[in-house]
């Protein structure tokens, strides 16, 4: 008896995921903090901020009670400014109503050239916010390439793009080594070559508390919080360090908590004249927006904004 063995007679497509991403998933991409911003994800504060008062604000790591009406008005103004500059604004759907920090979206995800890393917040008062973010990303068609799990915890503001090949990852009170390892592994899988590891000091919780990219190859830093090894590696990569010494504006006005709309064009919290002048001296175009009510939750523009799409730099 003759037996014919027939294979499947086809071969898998060996096209890289990133090459198919736009056609199969949509236009979702981020490899910098400064490439022209095209799409963001926000959470408009809901009833979860209604109960913040003089007695409980510290339970949620707030600086002071937050006026809900003014907070929503200030975030709406930010969203309008994004739209005015050609940025598509999406909102999280179905967020929990017992998580006042949920408007600080940067902590809940970290966007990459191939999709989002869903983060796992460090403090119990924030755990669970990430579920609504994951659900919203799925509904938009944004690939989720990793969810921080196991004993790891990691917040998105503990990572910062320098360029397509370089990312800074910090560990501290909001990200442990087990979380950082998971993020590093995913980034290396998608072609990031330089992972610069650094300690986040006791006086800060996230990298954007003391550093932020303001233009291609330009990083603004609060020098007393940066580590020597981290800055040395950046200098060796050709990154210009702009030192901001104004601790009053940094801490009280959150002058480093800005967003680059495009290389050398930022939107920052108003009322930080010394910082604004420093940025302008380095050729940066500055848009100011009122954020004093949002800052009562120890966050501002950068904290509230999750990138979904930026042009490659």
PDB file of C-alpha atoms in Angstrom:
ATOM      1  CA  UNK A   1       0.000   0.000   0.000  1.00  0.00           C
ATOM      2  CA  UNK A   2       1.327   3.394  -0.954  1.00  0.00           C
ATOM      3  CA  UNK A   3       1.216   5.984   1.794  1.00  0.00           C
ATOM      4  CA  UNK A   4       1.430   9.630   0.829  1.00  0.00           C
ATOM      5  CA  UNK A   5       2.540  11.967   3.608  1.00  0.00           C
ATOM      6  CA  UNK A   6       1.282  15.435   2.959  1.00  0.00           C
ATOM      7  CA  UNK A   7       2.628  18.339   4.948  1.00  0.00           C
ATOM      8  CA  UNK A   8       0.750  21.543   5.484  1.00  0.00           C
ATOM      9  CA  UNK A   9       2.437  22.872   2.350  1.00  0.00           C
ATOM     10  CA  UNK A  10       2.636  26.447   3.589  1.00  0.00           C
ATOM     11  CA  UNK A  11       5.135  28.485   5.483  1.00  0.00           C
ATOM     12  CA  UNK A  12       4.544  31.141   8.168  1.00  0.00           C
ATOM     13  CA  UNK A  13       4.848  34.806   7.292  1.00  0.00           C
ATOM     14  CA  UNK A  14       8.128  36.099   8.674  1.00  0.00           C
ATOM     15  CA  UNK A  15       7.196  39.767   8.495  1.00  0.00           C
ATOM     16  CA  UNK A  16       8.238  41.713  11.586  1.00  0.00           C
ATOM     17  CA  UNK A  17       5.379  42.710  13.922  1.00  0.00           C
ATOM     18  CA  UNK A  18       6.267  46.402  13.669  1.00  0.00           C
ATOM     19  CA  UNK A  19       6.014  46.253   9.879  1.00  0.00           C
ATOM     20  CA  UNK A  20       2.427  45.015  10.108  1.00  0.00           C
ATOM     21  CA  UNK A  21       1.355  47.102  13.078  1.00  0.00           C
ATOM     22  CA  UNK A  22      -0.190  50.047  11.247  1.00  0.00           C
ATOM     23  CA  UNK A  23      -2.179  47.905   8.794  1.00  0.00           C
ATOM     24  CA  UNK A  24      -3.372  45.282  11.283  1.00  0.00           C
ATOM     25  CA  UNK A  25      -3.725  47.253  14.509  1.00  0.00           C
ATOM     26  CA  UNK A  26      -3.650  50.962  13.750  1.00  0.00           C
ATOM     27  CA  UNK A  27      -1.280  53.889  14.029  1.00  0.00           C
ATOM     28  CA  UNK A  28       0.138  53.421  17.540  1.00  0.00           C
ATOM     29  CA  UNK A  29       3.786  54.249  18.140  1.00  0.00           C
ATOM     30  CA  UNK A  30       6.142  55.937  20.571  1.00  0.00           C
ATOM     31  CA  UNK A  31       9.932  55.951  20.658  1.00  0.00           C
ATOM     32  CA  UNK A  32      10.609  59.337  22.255  1.00  0.00           C
ATOM     33  CA  UNK A  33       9.288  62.001  24.601  1.00  0.00           C
ATOM     34  CA  UNK A  34       9.510  64.720  21.940  1.00  0.00           C
ATOM     35  CA  UNK A  35       8.388  63.400  18.537  1.00  0.00           C
ATOM     36  CA  UNK A  36       5.345  65.228  17.181  1.00  0.00           C
ATOM     37  CA  UNK A  37       2.433  64.155  19.365  1.00  0.00           C
ATOM     38  CA  UNK A  38      -0.509  62.651  17.466  1.00  0.00           C
ATOM     39  CA  UNK A  39      -2.659  60.783  19.984  1.00  0.00           C
ATOM     40  CA  UNK A  40      -3.045  60.599  23.774  1.00  0.00           C
ATOM     41  CA  UNK A  41      -5.099  58.785  26.396  1.00  0.00           C
ATOM     42  CA  UNK A  42      -6.559  60.771  29.310  1.00  0.00           C
ATOM     43  CA  UNK A  43      -8.920  60.078  32.182  1.00  0.00           C
ATOM     44  CA  UNK A  44     -11.285  62.953  32.904  1.00  0.00           C
ATOM     45  CA  UNK A  45     -11.703  63.144  36.700  1.00  0.00           C
ATOM     46  CA  UNK A  46     -15.062  61.741  37.742  1.00  0.00           C
ATOM     47  CA  UNK A  47     -16.836  61.199  41.027  1.00  0.00           C
ATOM     48  CA  UNK A  48     -13.704  59.579  42.480  1.00  0.00           C
ATOM     49  CA  UNK A  49     -12.300  63.026  43.328  1.00  0.00           C
ATOM     50  CA  UNK A  50     -15.509  64.279  44.932  1.00  0.00           C
ATOM     51  CA  UNK A  51     -14.676  62.983  48.392  1.00  0.00           C
ATOM     52  CA  UNK A  52     -11.145  64.323  48.786  1.00  0.00           C
ATOM     53  CA  UNK A  53     -11.103  66.578  51.849  1.00  0.00           C
ATOM     54  CA  UNK A  54      -8.924  67.904  54.666  1.00  0.00           C
ATOM     55  CA  UNK A  55      -9.229  64.664  56.600  1.00  0.00           C
ATOM     56  CA  UNK A  56      -8.374  62.070  53.961  1.00  0.00           C
ATOM     57  CA  UNK A  57      -6.278  63.684  51.200  1.00  0.00           C
ATOM     58  CA  UNK A  58      -3.035  62.244  52.612  1.00  0.00           C
ATOM     59  CA  UNK A  59      -4.459  58.719  52.365  1.00  0.00           C
ATOM     60  CA  UNK A  60      -4.279  59.055  48.576  1.00  0.00           C
ATOM     61  CA  UNK A  61      -0.833  60.743  48.539  1.00  0.00           C
ATOM     62  CA  UNK A  62      -2.407  64.082  47.604  1.00  0.00           C
ATOM     63  CA  UNK A  63      -0.713  67.342  48.560  1.00  0.00           C
ATOM     64  CA  UNK A  64      -4.025  69.010  49.422  1.00  0.00           C
ATOM     65  CA  UNK A  65      -7.764  68.559  48.802  1.00  0.00           C
ATOM     66  CA  UNK A  66      -8.795  68.993  45.180  1.00  0.00           C
ATOM     67  CA  UNK A  67     -11.678  71.125  43.969  1.00  0.00           C
ATOM     68  CA  UNK A  68     -13.470  68.829  41.482  1.00  0.00           C
ATOM     69  CA  UNK A  69     -14.929  71.595  39.319  1.00  0.00           C
ATOM     70  CA  UNK A  70     -11.627  73.427  38.912  1.00  0.00           C
ATOM     71  CA  UNK A  71      -9.712  70.173  38.364  1.00  0.00           C
ATOM     72  CA  UNK A  72     -12.019  69.126  35.538  1.00  0.00           C
ATOM     73  CA  UNK A  73     -11.885  72.596  34.027  1.00  0.00           C
ATOM     74  CA  UNK A  74      -8.088  72.556  34.002  1.00  0.00           C
ATOM     75  CA  UNK A  75      -7.911  69.114  32.443  1.00  0.00           C
ATOM     76  CA  UNK A  76     -10.519  70.057  29.859  1.00  0.00           C
ATOM     77  CA  UNK A  77      -8.370  73.054  28.950  1.00  0.00           C
ATOM     78  CA  UNK A  78      -5.407  70.720  28.457  1.00  0.00           C
ATOM     79  CA  UNK A  79      -7.470  68.430  26.218  1.00  0.00           C
ATOM     80  CA  UNK A  80      -8.647  71.438  24.188  1.00  0.00           C
ATOM     81  CA  UNK A  81      -5.062  72.596  23.813  1.00  0.00           C
ATOM     82  CA  UNK A  82      -4.075  69.140  22.552  1.00  0.00           C
ATOM     83  CA  UNK A  83      -6.857  69.200  19.964  1.00  0.00           C
ATOM     84  CA  UNK A  84      -5.905  72.721  18.903  1.00  0.00           C
ATOM     85  CA  UNK A  85      -2.440  71.371  18.144  1.00  0.00           C
ATOM     86  CA  UNK A  86      -3.713  68.434  16.097  1.00  0.00           C
ATOM     87  CA  UNK A  87      -3.569  65.798  18.840  1.00  0.00           C
ATOM     88  CA  UNK A  88      -6.328  63.178  18.963  1.00  0.00           C
ATOM     89  CA  UNK A  89      -7.649  62.782  22.518  1.00  0.00           C
ATOM     90  CA  UNK A  90      -9.042  59.478  23.809  1.00  0.00           C
ATOM     91  CA  UNK A  91     -10.520  58.865  27.256  1.00  0.00           C
ATOM     92  CA  UNK A  92     -10.407  55.848  29.546  1.00  0.00           C
ATOM     93  CA  UNK A  93     -13.751  54.095  29.788  1.00  0.00           C
ATOM     94  CA  UNK A  94     -15.192  52.420  32.885  1.00  0.00           C
ATOM     95  CA  UNK A  95     -12.610  53.574  35.403  1.00  0.00           C
ATOM     96  CA  UNK A  96     -13.214  52.751  39.066  1.00  0.00           C
ATOM     97  CA  UNK A  97     -14.993  55.363  41.137  1.00  0.00           C
ATOM     98  CA  UNK A  98     -12.863  54.804  44.251  1.00  0.00           C
ATOM     99  CA  UNK A  99      -9.461  55.681  42.785  1.00  0.00           C
ATOM    100  CA  UNK A 100      -8.813  59.468  42.989  1.00  0.00           C
ATOM    101  CA  UNK A 101      -5.351  59.141  41.419  1.00  0.00           C
ATOM    102  CA  UNK A 102      -6.691  57.644  38.194  1.00  0.00           C
ATOM    103  CA  UNK A 103      -6.309  60.907  36.266  1.00  0.00           C
ATOM    104  CA  UNK A 104      -2.520  60.492  36.416  1.00  0.00           C
ATOM    105  CA  UNK A 105      -2.381  58.273  33.361  1.00  0.00           C
ATOM    106  CA  UNK A 106       1.382  58.244  32.790  1.00  0.00           C
ATOM    107  CA  UNK A 107       1.757  55.854  35.714  1.00  0.00           C
ATOM    108  CA  UNK A 108      -0.610  53.244  34.298  1.00  0.00           C
ATOM    109  CA  UNK A 109       1.028  52.457  30.953  1.00  0.00           C
ATOM    110  CA  UNK A 110       4.243  52.918  29.015  1.00  0.00           C
ATOM    111  CA  UNK A 111       3.946  53.183  25.248  1.00  0.00           C
ATOM    112  CA  UNK A 112       6.493  51.638  22.873  1.00  0.00           C
ATOM    113  CA  UNK A 113       6.944  51.318  19.088  1.00  0.00           C
ATOM    114  CA  UNK A 114       5.017  48.023  19.160  1.00  0.00           C
ATOM    115  CA  UNK A 115       2.313  48.615  21.755  1.00  0.00           C
ATOM    116  CA  UNK A 116       1.664  49.367  25.411  1.00  0.00           C
ATOM    117  CA  UNK A 117       3.133  47.952  28.585  1.00  0.00           C
ATOM    118  CA  UNK A 118       0.388  47.891  31.224  1.00  0.00           C
ATOM    119  CA  UNK A 119       1.843  48.888  34.557  1.00  0.00           C
ATOM    120  CA  UNK A 120       1.149  47.734  38.103  1.00  0.00           C
ATOM    121  CA  UNK A 121       0.978  50.631  40.587  1.00  0.00           C
ATOM    122  CA  UNK A 122       2.964  50.416  43.784  1.00  0.00           C
ATOM    123  CA  UNK A 123       0.459  51.814  46.279  1.00  0.00           C
ATOM    124  CA  UNK A 124      -2.749  49.940  47.213  1.00  0.00           C
ATOM    125  CA  UNK A 125      -4.809  53.110  46.648  1.00  0.00           C
ATOM    126  CA  UNK A 126      -4.067  52.792  42.905  1.00  0.00           C
ATOM    127  CA  UNK A 127      -4.205  49.069  42.293  1.00  0.00           C
ATOM    128  CA  UNK A 128      -6.922  48.144  39.811  1.00  0.00           C
ATOM    129  CA  UNK A 129      -6.857  51.382  37.809  1.00  0.00           C
ATOM    130  CA  UNK A 130      -4.851  49.590  35.146  1.00  0.00           C
ATOM    131  CA  UNK A 131      -7.732  47.212  34.320  1.00  0.00           C
ATOM    132  CA  UNK A 132      -9.837  50.022  32.818  1.00  0.00           C
ATOM    133  CA  UNK A 133      -6.787  51.243  30.884  1.00  0.00           C
ATOM    134  CA  UNK A 134      -6.188  47.775  29.427  1.00  0.00           C
ATOM    135  CA  UNK A 135      -9.848  47.478  28.454  1.00  0.00           C
ATOM    136  CA  UNK A 136      -9.800  50.877  26.748  1.00  0.00           C
ATOM    137  CA  UNK A 137      -6.587  50.138  24.869  1.00  0.00           C
ATOM    138  CA  UNK A 138      -8.072  46.878  23.631  1.00  0.00           C
ATOM    139  CA  UNK A 139     -11.185  48.669  22.392  1.00  0.00           C
ATOM    140  CA  UNK A 140      -9.002  51.169  20.512  1.00  0.00           C
ATOM    141  CA  UNK A 141      -6.913  48.404  18.963  1.00  0.00           C
ATOM    142  CA  UNK A 142      -3.679  49.243  20.768  1.00  0.00           C
ATOM    143  CA  UNK A 143      -1.550  46.096  21.199  1.00  0.00           C
ATOM    144  CA  UNK A 144      -0.700  45.238  24.806  1.00  0.00           C
ATOM    145  CA  UNK A 145       2.720  43.654  24.715  1.00  0.00           C
ATOM    146  CA  UNK A 146       3.175  43.153  28.447  1.00  0.00           C
ATOM    147  CA  UNK A 147       1.355  43.457  31.765  1.00  0.00           C
ATOM    148  CA  UNK A 148       3.567  43.755  34.837  1.00  0.00           C
ATOM    149  CA  UNK A 149       2.869  40.715  36.978  1.00  0.00           C
ATOM    150  CA  UNK A 150       4.239  38.408  39.646  1.00  0.00           C
ATOM    151  CA  UNK A 151       5.920  40.256  42.505  1.00  0.00           C
ATOM    152  CA  UNK A 152       6.865  43.137  40.226  1.00  0.00           C
ATOM    153  CA  UNK A 153       5.440  46.620  40.372  1.00  0.00           C
ATOM    154  CA  UNK A 154       6.244  49.415  37.981  1.00  0.00           C
ATOM    155  CA  UNK A 155       4.723  52.779  37.088  1.00  0.00           C
ATOM    156  CA  UNK A 156       5.100  54.291  33.631  1.00  0.00           C
ATOM    157  CA  UNK A 157       6.742  57.479  34.869  1.00  0.00           C
ATOM    158  CA  UNK A 158       9.654  55.331  36.069  1.00  0.00           C
ATOM    159  CA  UNK A 159      10.704  54.951  32.426  1.00  0.00           C
ATOM    160  CA  UNK A 160      11.624  57.641  29.920  1.00  0.00           C
ATOM    161  CA  UNK A 161      12.482  57.472  26.235  1.00  0.00           C
ATOM    162  CA  UNK A 162      15.698  59.197  25.142  1.00  0.00           C
ATOM    163  CA  UNK A 163      15.566  57.891  21.567  1.00  0.00           C
ATOM    164  CA  UNK A 164      14.613  54.713  19.708  1.00  0.00           C
ATOM    165  CA  UNK A 165      17.617  52.854  21.064  1.00  0.00           C
ATOM    166  CA  UNK A 166      17.792  54.329  24.562  1.00  0.00           C
ATOM    167  CA  UNK A 167      15.463  54.243  27.570  1.00  0.00           C
ATOM    168  CA  UNK A 168      16.083  55.315  31.163  1.00  0.00           C
ATOM    169  CA  UNK A 169      14.558  53.009  33.790  1.00  0.00           C
ATOM    170  CA  UNK A 170      14.448  54.020  37.437  1.00  0.00           C
ATOM    171  CA  UNK A 171      13.800  51.952  40.537  1.00  0.00           C
ATOM    172  CA  UNK A 172      12.551  53.341  43.828  1.00  0.00           C
ATOM    173  CA  UNK A 173       9.362  53.562  45.844  1.00  0.00           C
ATOM    174  CA  UNK A 174       7.135  53.125  42.759  1.00  0.00           C
ATOM    175  CA  UNK A 175       9.089  50.478  40.844  1.00  0.00           C
ATOM    176  CA  UNK A 176      11.026  47.525  42.165  1.00  0.00           C
ATOM    177  CA  UNK A 177      13.719  45.476  40.515  1.00  0.00           C
ATOM    178  CA  UNK A 178      11.304  42.695  39.560  1.00  0.00           C
ATOM    179  CA  UNK A 179       9.113  45.185  37.694  1.00  0.00           C
ATOM    180  CA  UNK A 180      12.047  46.928  36.059  1.00  0.00           C
ATOM    181  CA  UNK A 181      13.418  43.620  34.774  1.00  0.00           C
ATOM    182  CA  UNK A 182      10.095  42.880  33.056  1.00  0.00           C
ATOM    183  CA  UNK A 183      10.076  46.279  31.343  1.00  0.00           C
ATOM    184  CA  UNK A 184      13.710  45.983  30.297  1.00  0.00           C
ATOM    185  CA  UNK A 185      13.114  42.539  28.828  1.00  0.00           C
ATOM    186  CA  UNK A 186      10.240  43.791  26.650  1.00  0.00           C
ATOM    187  CA  UNK A 187      12.178  46.829  25.487  1.00  0.00           C
ATOM    188  CA  UNK A 188      15.178  44.753  24.474  1.00  0.00           C
ATOM    189  CA  UNK A 189      12.841  42.406  22.624  1.00  0.00           C
ATOM    190  CA  UNK A 190      11.724  45.314  20.403  1.00  0.00           C
ATOM    191  CA  UNK A 191      15.217  46.580  19.686  1.00  0.00           C
ATOM    192  CA  UNK A 192      16.152  48.981  22.480  1.00  0.00           C
ATOM    193  CA  UNK A 193      19.912  48.668  22.849  1.00  0.00           C
ATOM    194  CA  UNK A 194      20.742  51.050  25.668  1.00  0.00           C
ATOM    195  CA  UNK A 195      18.934  50.587  28.966  1.00  0.00           C
ATOM    196  CA  UNK A 196      20.217  53.149  31.445  1.00  0.00           C
ATOM    197  CA  UNK A 197      19.345  52.032  34.967  1.00  0.00           C
ATOM    198  CA  UNK A 198      19.226  54.560  37.789  1.00  0.00           C
ATOM    199  CA  UNK A 199      18.013  54.940  41.348  1.00  0.00           C
ATOM    200  CA  UNK A 200      15.083  57.284  41.902  1.00  0.00           C
ATOM    201  CA  UNK A 201      16.038  59.248  45.028  1.00  0.00           C
ATOM    202  CA  UNK A 202      14.056  59.339  48.252  1.00  0.00           C
ATOM    203  CA  UNK A 203      12.872  62.877  47.480  1.00  0.00           C
ATOM    204  CA  UNK A 204      11.156  61.866  44.215  1.00  0.00           C
ATOM    205  CA  UNK A 205       8.809  59.082  43.183  1.00  0.00           C
ATOM    206  CA  UNK A 206       9.182  59.172  39.380  1.00  0.00           C
ATOM    207  CA  UNK A 207      11.803  60.188  36.831  1.00  0.00           C
ATOM    208  CA  UNK A 208       9.685  63.104  35.621  1.00  0.00           C
ATOM    209  CA  UNK A 209      10.043  64.649  39.068  1.00  0.00           C
ATOM    210  CA  UNK A 210      13.594  65.642  38.204  1.00  0.00           C
ATOM    211  CA  UNK A 211      14.224  65.069  34.471  1.00  0.00           C
ATOM    212  CA  UNK A 212      12.342  65.462  31.195  1.00  0.00           C
ATOM    213  CA  UNK A 213      13.253  65.467  27.517  1.00  0.00           C
ATOM    214  CA  UNK A 214      12.558  68.886  25.988  1.00  0.00           C
ATOM    215  CA  UNK A 215      13.977  68.476  22.481  1.00  0.00           C
ATOM    216  CA  UNK A 216      15.871  65.952  20.412  1.00  0.00           C
ATOM    217  CA  UNK A 217      19.031  65.155  22.406  1.00  0.00           C
ATOM    218  CA  UNK A 218      18.171  67.741  25.101  1.00  0.00           C
ATOM    219  CA  UNK A 219      17.275  66.712  28.646  1.00  0.00           C
ATOM    220  CA  UNK A 220      16.294  69.114  31.421  1.00  0.00           C
ATOM    221  CA  UNK A 221      17.453  67.925  34.850  1.00  0.00           C
ATOM    222  CA  UNK A 222      17.302  68.954  38.472  1.00  0.00           C
ATOM    223  CA  UNK A 223      20.991  68.203  39.104  1.00  0.00           C
ATOM    224  CA  UNK A 224      20.759  67.464  42.838  1.00  0.00           C
ATOM    225  CA  UNK A 225      18.582  64.416  42.217  1.00  0.00           C
ATOM    226  CA  UNK A 226      20.364  62.887  39.233  1.00  0.00           C
ATOM    227  CA  UNK A 227      23.010  60.199  39.636  1.00  0.00           C
ATOM    228  CA  UNK A 228      26.505  60.515  38.233  1.00  0.00           C
ATOM    229  CA  UNK A 229      26.466  57.201  36.373  1.00  0.00           C
ATOM    230  CA  UNK A 230      23.164  57.982  34.652  1.00  0.00           C
ATOM    231  CA  UNK A 231      24.237  61.451  33.522  1.00  0.00           C
ATOM    232  CA  UNK A 232      27.639  60.206  32.370  1.00  0.00           C
ATOM    233  CA  UNK A 233      26.033  57.618  30.085  1.00  0.00           C
ATOM    234  CA  UNK A 234      23.711  60.251  28.619  1.00  0.00           C
ATOM    235  CA  UNK A 235      26.576  62.651  27.970  1.00  0.00           C
ATOM    236  CA  UNK A 236      28.496  59.876  26.228  1.00  0.00           C
ATOM    237  CA  UNK A 237      25.449  59.374  23.968  1.00  0.00           C
ATOM    238  CA  UNK A 238      25.536  63.048  22.991  1.00  0.00           C
ATOM    239  CA  UNK A 239      22.639  64.239  25.162  1.00  0.00           C
ATOM    240  CA  UNK A 240      22.805  67.899  26.204  1.00  0.00           C
ATOM    241  CA  UNK A 241      21.939  68.392  29.871  1.00  0.00           C
ATOM    242  CA  UNK A 242      20.055  71.576  30.760  1.00  0.00           C
ATOM    243  CA  UNK A 243      20.309  72.172  34.506  1.00  0.00           C
ATOM    244  CA  UNK A 244      17.241  73.620  36.214  1.00  0.00           C
ATOM    245  CA  UNK A 245      18.156  74.856  39.734  1.00  0.00           C
ATOM    246  CA  UNK A 246      14.822  76.395  40.748  1.00  0.00           C
ATOM    247  CA  UNK A 247      13.702  74.028  43.481  1.00  0.00           C
ATOM    248  CA  UNK A 248      10.686  76.163  44.409  1.00  0.00           C
ATOM    249  CA  UNK A 249       9.265  75.949  40.869  1.00  0.00           C
ATOM    250  CA  UNK A 250      10.266  72.330  40.496  1.00  0.00           C
ATOM    251  CA  UNK A 251       8.508  71.158  43.654  1.00  0.00           C
ATOM    252  CA  UNK A 252       5.671  73.630  44.111  1.00  0.00           C
ATOM    253  CA  UNK A 253       4.931  74.563  40.494  1.00  0.00           C
ATOM    254  CA  UNK A 254       6.012  71.272  38.870  1.00  0.00           C
ATOM    255  CA  UNK A 255       7.871  73.151  36.160  1.00  0.00           C
ATOM    256  CA  UNK A 256       9.456  69.952  34.820  1.00  0.00           C
ATOM    257  CA  UNK A 257       6.077  68.254  34.467  1.00  0.00           C
ATOM    258  CA  UNK A 258       5.668  69.397  30.864  1.00  0.00           C
ATOM    259  CA  UNK A 259       4.766  67.660  27.614  1.00  0.00           C
ATOM    260  CA  UNK A 260       6.588  68.140  24.318  1.00  0.00           C
ATOM    261  CA  UNK A 261       4.086  68.664  21.512  1.00  0.00           C
ATOM    262  CA  UNK A 262       6.941  68.403  19.013  1.00  0.00           C
ATOM    263  CA  UNK A 263      10.712  68.818  19.209  1.00  0.00           C
ATOM    264  CA  UNK A 264      11.428  72.081  21.023  1.00  0.00           C
ATOM    265  CA  UNK A 265       7.752  72.974  21.646  1.00  0.00           C
ATOM    266  CA  UNK A 266       6.251  72.262  25.054  1.00  0.00           C
ATOM    267  CA  UNK A 267       3.180  72.900  27.178  1.00  0.00           C
ATOM    268  CA  UNK A 268       3.992  73.479  30.848  1.00  0.00           C
ATOM    269  CA  UNK A 269       2.207  74.520  34.064  1.00  0.00           C
ATOM    270  CA  UNK A 270       1.850  78.287  34.318  1.00  0.00           C
ATOM    271  CA  UNK A 271       3.405  80.387  37.057  1.00  0.00           C
ATOM    272  CA  UNK A 272       6.990  79.137  36.649  1.00  0.00           C
ATOM    273  CA  UNK A 273       8.666  82.196  35.150  1.00  0.00           C
ATOM    274  CA  UNK A 274      12.273  81.279  35.932  1.00  0.00           C
ATOM    275  CA  UNK A 275      11.902  77.819  34.417  1.00  0.00           C
ATOM    276  CA  UNK A 276      10.027  79.202  31.417  1.00  0.00           C
ATOM    277  CA  UNK A 277      12.804  81.718  30.729  1.00  0.00           C
ATOM    278  CA  UNK A 278      15.436  78.981  31.012  1.00  0.00           C
ATOM    279  CA  UNK A 279      13.612  76.873  28.429  1.00  0.00           C
ATOM    280  CA  UNK A 280      13.204  79.813  26.067  1.00  0.00           C
ATOM    281  CA  UNK A 281      16.915  80.630  26.371  1.00  0.00           C
ATOM    282  CA  UNK A 282      17.541  77.164  24.897  1.00  0.00           C
ATOM    283  CA  UNK A 283      15.315  77.871  21.901  1.00  0.00           C
ATOM    284  CA  UNK A 284      12.186  76.149  23.193  1.00  0.00           C
ATOM    285  CA  UNK A 285       8.706  77.416  22.344  1.00  0.00           C
ATOM    286  CA  UNK A 286       6.563  77.433  25.488  1.00  0.00           C
ATOM    287  CA  UNK A 287       2.791  77.225  25.933  1.00  0.00           C
ATOM    288  CA  UNK A 288       1.534  77.739  29.486  1.00  0.00           C
ATOM    289  CA  UNK A 289      -1.625  76.339  31.011  1.00  0.00           C
ATOM    290  CA  UNK A 290      -3.075  76.640  34.514  1.00  0.00           C
ATOM    291  CA  UNK A 291      -2.568  73.491  36.583  1.00  0.00           C
ATOM    292  CA  UNK A 292      -2.644  74.590  40.231  1.00  0.00           C
ATOM    293  CA  UNK A 293      -5.696  72.479  41.125  1.00  0.00           C
ATOM    294  CA  UNK A 294      -4.352  69.367  39.392  1.00  0.00           C
ATOM    295  CA  UNK A 295      -1.041  69.848  41.230  1.00  0.00           C
ATOM    296  CA  UNK A 296      -2.871  69.321  44.536  1.00  0.00           C
ATOM    297  CA  UNK A 297      -2.715  65.633  43.660  1.00  0.00           C
ATOM    298  CA  UNK A 298       1.070  65.831  43.163  1.00  0.00           C
ATOM    299  CA  UNK A 299       0.784  65.611  39.387  1.00  0.00           C
ATOM    300  CA  UNK A 300       0.521  67.871  36.365  1.00  0.00           C
ATOM    301  CA  UNK A 301       0.601  67.743  32.562  1.00  0.00           C
ATOM    302  CA  UNK A 302       3.146  64.966  32.058  1.00  0.00           C
ATOM    303  CA  UNK A 303       1.564  62.874  34.799  1.00  0.00           C
ATOM    304  CA  UNK A 304      -1.911  63.118  33.251  1.00  0.00           C
ATOM    305  CA  UNK A 305      -0.921  62.199  29.708  1.00  0.00           C
ATOM    306  CA  UNK A 306      -0.353  58.722  28.294  1.00  0.00           C
ATOM    307  CA  UNK A 307       1.125  58.790  24.809  1.00  0.00           C
ATOM    308  CA  UNK A 308      -0.502  56.609  22.156  1.00  0.00           C
ATOM    309  CA  UNK A 309       1.191  57.910  19.034  1.00  0.00           C
ATOM    310  CA  UNK A 310       4.214  60.084  18.377  1.00  0.00           C
ATOM    311  CA  UNK A 311       6.050  60.565  15.124  1.00  0.00           C
ATOM    312  CA  UNK A 312       9.437  58.819  15.031  1.00  0.00           C
ATOM    313  CA  UNK A 313      12.307  61.205  15.669  1.00  0.00           C
TER     314      UNK A 313
END
